[in-house]
Coordinates of C-alpha atoms in Angstrom, one line a residue:
Chain Y
E1 CA 0.0 0.0 -0.1
I2 CA 1.3 3.5 -0.9
V3 CA 1.5 5.8 1.9
L4 CA 1.1 9.5 1.2
T5 CA 2.8 12.0 3.5
Q6 CA 1.7 15.6 3.3
S7 CA 3.8 18.5 4.5
P8 CA 3.6 20.9 6.3
G9 CA 0.9 19.9 8.6
T10 CA -0.2 23.4 8.9
V11 CA 0.8 26.6 7.0
S12 CA 0.0 30.2 8.3
L13 CA -0.3 32.7 5.5
S14 CA -2.0 36.0 4.6
P15 CA -4.5 36.6 1.9
G16 CA -2.7 37.4 -1.4
E17 CA 0.4 35.2 -0.4
S18 CA 1.2 31.8 -2.2
A19 CA 0.9 28.5 -0.7
T20 CA 3.0 25.4 -1.7
L21 CA 1.7 22.1 -0.4
S22 CA 3.7 18.9 -0.7
C23 CA 2.5 15.3 -1.0
R24 CA 5.3 12.6 -1.0
A25 CA 4.4 8.9 -1.9
S26 CA 6.2 6.0 -0.3
Q27 CA 6.6 4.5 -3.7
T28 CA 6.3 5.7 -7.3
S29 CA 2.7 6.8 -7.9
S30 CA 1.2 7.1 -11.3
V31 CA 0.3 10.8 -12.1
S32 CA -2.9 9.6 -13.6
Y33 CA -4.2 8.6 -10.1
L34 CA -3.1 11.6 -8.0
A35 CA -5.7 14.0 -7.0
W36 CA -6.1 16.9 -4.6
Y37 CA -9.2 17.8 -2.6
Q38 CA -10.2 20.9 -0.6
Q39 CA -12.3 20.5 2.7
K40 CA -14.0 23.3 4.6
P41 CA -15.4 22.9 8.0
G42 CA -18.7 21.0 8.0
Q43 CA -18.5 20.2 4.3
A44 CA -17.6 17.1 2.2
P45 CA -14.3 17.3 0.3
R46 CA -14.2 19.0 -3.1
L47 CA -12.3 17.9 -6.0
L48 CA -9.6 20.5 -7.1
I49 CA -7.0 18.7 -9.1
Y50 CA -6.9 15.3 -10.8
G51 CA -4.2 13.4 -12.9
A52 CA -1.7 15.5 -10.9
S53 CA -2.1 18.7 -12.7
S54 CA -5.6 19.0 -14.4
R55 CA -8.1 21.4 -12.6
A56 CA -11.6 20.1 -12.1
T57 CA -14.5 22.1 -13.5
G58 CA -15.0 25.4 -11.9
V59 CA -11.7 25.5 -10.0
P60 CA -9.9 28.9 -10.3
D61 CA -6.6 29.0 -12.1
R62 CA -4.8 30.1 -9.0
F63 CA -4.8 26.4 -8.0
S64 CA -2.2 24.4 -9.8
G65 CA -0.9 20.9 -9.4
S66 CA 2.4 19.4 -10.5
G67 CA 4.8 16.5 -9.9
S68 CA 5.6 13.0 -10.8
G69 CA 7.1 9.8 -9.4
T70 CA 6.9 10.2 -5.6
D71 CA 6.8 14.1 -5.2
F72 CA 3.6 16.0 -6.0
T73 CA 2.9 19.7 -5.3
L74 CA -0.3 21.8 -5.0
T75 CA 0.2 25.5 -5.5
I76 CA -2.3 28.2 -4.5
S77 CA -1.1 31.6 -5.8
R78 CA -2.6 34.7 -4.5
L79 CA -4.6 33.2 -1.6
E80 CA -8.2 34.3 -1.5
P81 CA -10.1 34.3 1.9
E82 CA -12.2 31.3 0.7
D83 CA -9.0 29.2 0.1
F84 CA -8.3 28.8 3.8
A85 CA -9.1 25.2 4.3
V86 CA -7.5 21.7 4.6
Y87 CA -6.1 20.1 1.5
Y88 CA -5.7 16.3 1.0
C89 CA -3.8 14.4 -1.7
Q90 CA -5.2 11.1 -2.8
Q91 CA -3.8 8.2 -4.9
Y92 CA -5.3 5.1 -6.4
G93 CA -3.4 1.9 -6.8
S94 CA -3.8 -1.9 -6.6
S95 CA -7.6 -1.4 -6.4
S96 CA -7.4 0.7 -3.3
W97 CA -7.4 4.4 -2.4
T98 CA -5.2 6.3 0.1
F99 CA -5.2 9.7 1.4
G100 CA -2.5 11.9 2.8
Q101 CA -3.1 13.3 6.4
G102 CA -3.9 16.6 5.1
T103 CA -2.4 20.2 5.2
K104 CA -4.3 23.1 6.9
V105 CA -3.9 26.4 5.3
E106 CA -4.8 28.9 8.0
V107 CA -5.0 32.8 8.2
K108 CA -1.7 34.3 9.7
Chain Q
Q1 CA -25.4 16.4 -12.4
V2 CA -24.9 13.4 -10.1
Q3 CA -26.2 13.8 -6.6
L4 CA -25.5 11.5 -3.6
V5 CA -27.9 11.7 -0.8
Q6 CA -27.0 9.9 2.5
S7 CA -29.1 8.6 5.4
G8 CA -29.2 10.5 8.7
A9 CA -27.1 10.4 11.7
E10 CA -27.0 7.3 13.8
V11 CA -26.1 6.6 17.5
K12 CA -25.0 3.0 18.3
K13 CA -23.9 1.0 21.1
P14 CA -20.4 -0.7 21.1
G15 CA -20.5 -4.2 19.6
S16 CA -23.4 -3.4 17.4
S17 CA -23.6 -2.6 13.6
V18 CA -24.6 0.4 11.5
K19 CA -25.9 0.6 7.9
V20 CA -25.5 3.8 6.0
S21 CA -27.3 4.4 2.7
C22 CA -26.4 6.5 -0.3
K23 CA -28.9 7.2 -2.9
A24 CA -27.7 8.3 -6.3
S25 CA -29.5 10.3 -8.9
G26 CA -28.5 12.1 -12.1
G27 CA -26.2 9.4 -13.4
T28 CA -26.0 5.8 -14.5
F29 CA -26.0 3.9 -11.1
S30 CA -25.3 0.6 -12.7
N31 CA -22.0 1.9 -13.9
D32 CA -21.1 4.0 -10.9
D33 CA -18.1 3.1 -8.8
I34 CA -19.4 4.1 -5.3
N35 CA -16.9 4.2 -2.5
W36 CA -17.0 5.0 1.3
V37 CA -14.7 7.3 3.1
R38 CA -14.8 8.2 6.7
Q39 CA -13.4 11.1 8.8
A40 CA -13.1 10.8 12.6
P41 CA -13.4 14.1 14.5
G42 CA -10.6 16.4 13.8
Q43 CA -8.8 13.7 11.7
G44 CA -8.2 13.1 8.0
L45 CA -9.9 11.0 5.3
E46 CA -9.9 7.2 5.5
W47 CA -11.0 4.9 2.7
L48 CA -13.0 2.0 3.7
G49 CA -13.8 0.3 0.4
G50 CA -15.8 0.6 -2.9
H51 CA -17.9 -1.4 -5.4
T52 CA -16.9 -1.3 -9.1
P53 CA -19.9 -2.5 -11.1
I54 CA -18.1 -3.0 -14.3
F55 CA -15.8 -5.5 -12.7
H56 CA -18.5 -6.9 -10.5
S57 CA -16.0 -6.3 -7.7
T58 CA -16.1 -5.0 -4.3
K59 CA -12.8 -4.0 -2.7
Y60 CA -12.1 -3.2 1.0
A61 CA -9.3 -1.5 2.9
Q62 CA -7.2 -4.1 4.6
K63 CA -7.8 -2.4 8.0
F64 CA -11.7 -3.0 7.7
Q65 CA -11.6 -6.5 5.9
G66 CA -14.3 -8.6 7.9
R67 CA -15.9 -5.7 9.5
V68 CA -17.3 -3.7 6.5
T69 CA -19.8 -4.8 3.9
I70 CA -20.7 -2.7 0.9
T71 CA -23.7 -3.5 -1.3
T72 CA -25.8 -1.9 -3.9
D73 CA -29.5 -2.1 -4.9
E74 CA -29.8 -1.1 -8.5
S75 CA -33.6 -1.0 -8.4
T76 CA -33.3 2.0 -6.1
S77 CA -29.9 3.3 -7.2
T78 CA -28.8 3.0 -3.6
A79 CA -25.4 1.9 -2.1
Y80 CA -25.0 0.7 1.5
M81 CA -22.2 0.5 3.8
E82 CA -22.5 -1.7 6.9
L83 CA -19.9 -1.7 9.6
S84 CA -20.0 -4.2 12.4
S85 CA -18.5 -4.8 15.8
L86 CA -18.6 -1.0 16.3
R87 CA -16.1 0.5 18.8
S88 CA -15.9 4.1 20.1
D89 CA -13.1 5.0 17.6
D90 CA -15.6 4.3 14.7
T91 CA -17.2 7.6 15.7
A92 CA -16.9 9.5 12.5
I93 CA -18.6 11.1 9.5
Y94 CA -19.1 8.5 6.8
Y95 CA -19.1 9.8 3.2
C96 CA -20.1 8.0 0.1
A97 CA -18.3 9.2 -3.1
R98 CA -18.3 8.4 -6.8
A99 CA -15.0 7.3 -8.4
F100 CA -14.8 8.4 -12.0
E101 CA -12.3 7.3 -14.6
N102 CA -11.7 10.1 -17.2
V103 CA -9.9 9.6 -20.5
D104 CA -8.6 12.6 -22.2
T105 CA -9.5 12.1 -25.9
L106 CA -6.8 14.5 -27.1
T107 CA -3.8 13.0 -25.2
G108 CA -5.2 9.4 -24.5
S109 CA -4.2 9.9 -20.9
Y110 CA -6.5 8.7 -18.2
S111 CA -7.0 9.7 -14.6
R112 CA -9.2 8.5 -11.7
Y113 CA -10.7 10.4 -8.9
F114 CA -13.8 11.0 -6.6
D115 CA -15.9 13.7 -8.4
Y116 CA -19.1 13.6 -6.4
W117 CA -19.6 13.2 -2.6
G118 CA -22.6 12.7 -0.4
Q119 CA -23.2 15.1 2.4
G120 CA -21.9 12.7 5.0
T121 CA -23.5 10.7 7.8
L122 CA -22.4 11.1 11.4
V123 CA -22.2 8.0 13.3
I124 CA -21.7 8.1 17.0
V125 CA -20.6 4.9 18.9
S126 CA -21.2 5.4 22.6
S127 CA -22.4 3.3 25.5

């Protein structure tokens, strides 16, 4: 089973700043099956990025994903007030799914 | 537009079972790959298992093997997740989510992800 480790656990930033979130896989993960989700309190997760770098429908272009192999990154440029939330990476392999433990982006 | 509507909150005793439903609309349920994910209070997301109709296959996370059963009823477009031998640490919000496999017709690349989620069902296990 591939283990996903996200860092940092929490990042404190101000609106307008950029955020760089990391997701490292314990073994090579297919870019096809790497996704990122945003979750706000009291809500279900929302798909942001799939295939490591493709934005889901309706996702602003300040969100971008990159990476391959074992290292993947979600970048949020110019943080808006609504972007402060928890972000999870997810991967699919061997007929199972795993999530990273999440990165909280909080207001500084 | 696919919509997944889950059953209401449950309070259960330790050792008992809980069955959560997830009714789908707006898609083709017989082709939908419905998965179950849970989130304990203040914690992250944890996959329990999923049903893939085209492969007539149900997969479970190793951690929950033997304790979780996922079934579907095509006549009502409803998926079910039953968790048995409940413990206090099973207290969580349980989500259903549809897994979608996308094929980019321009590049031929494919990807797989959860595109639609239910609203979540709170299950509290307490004596």
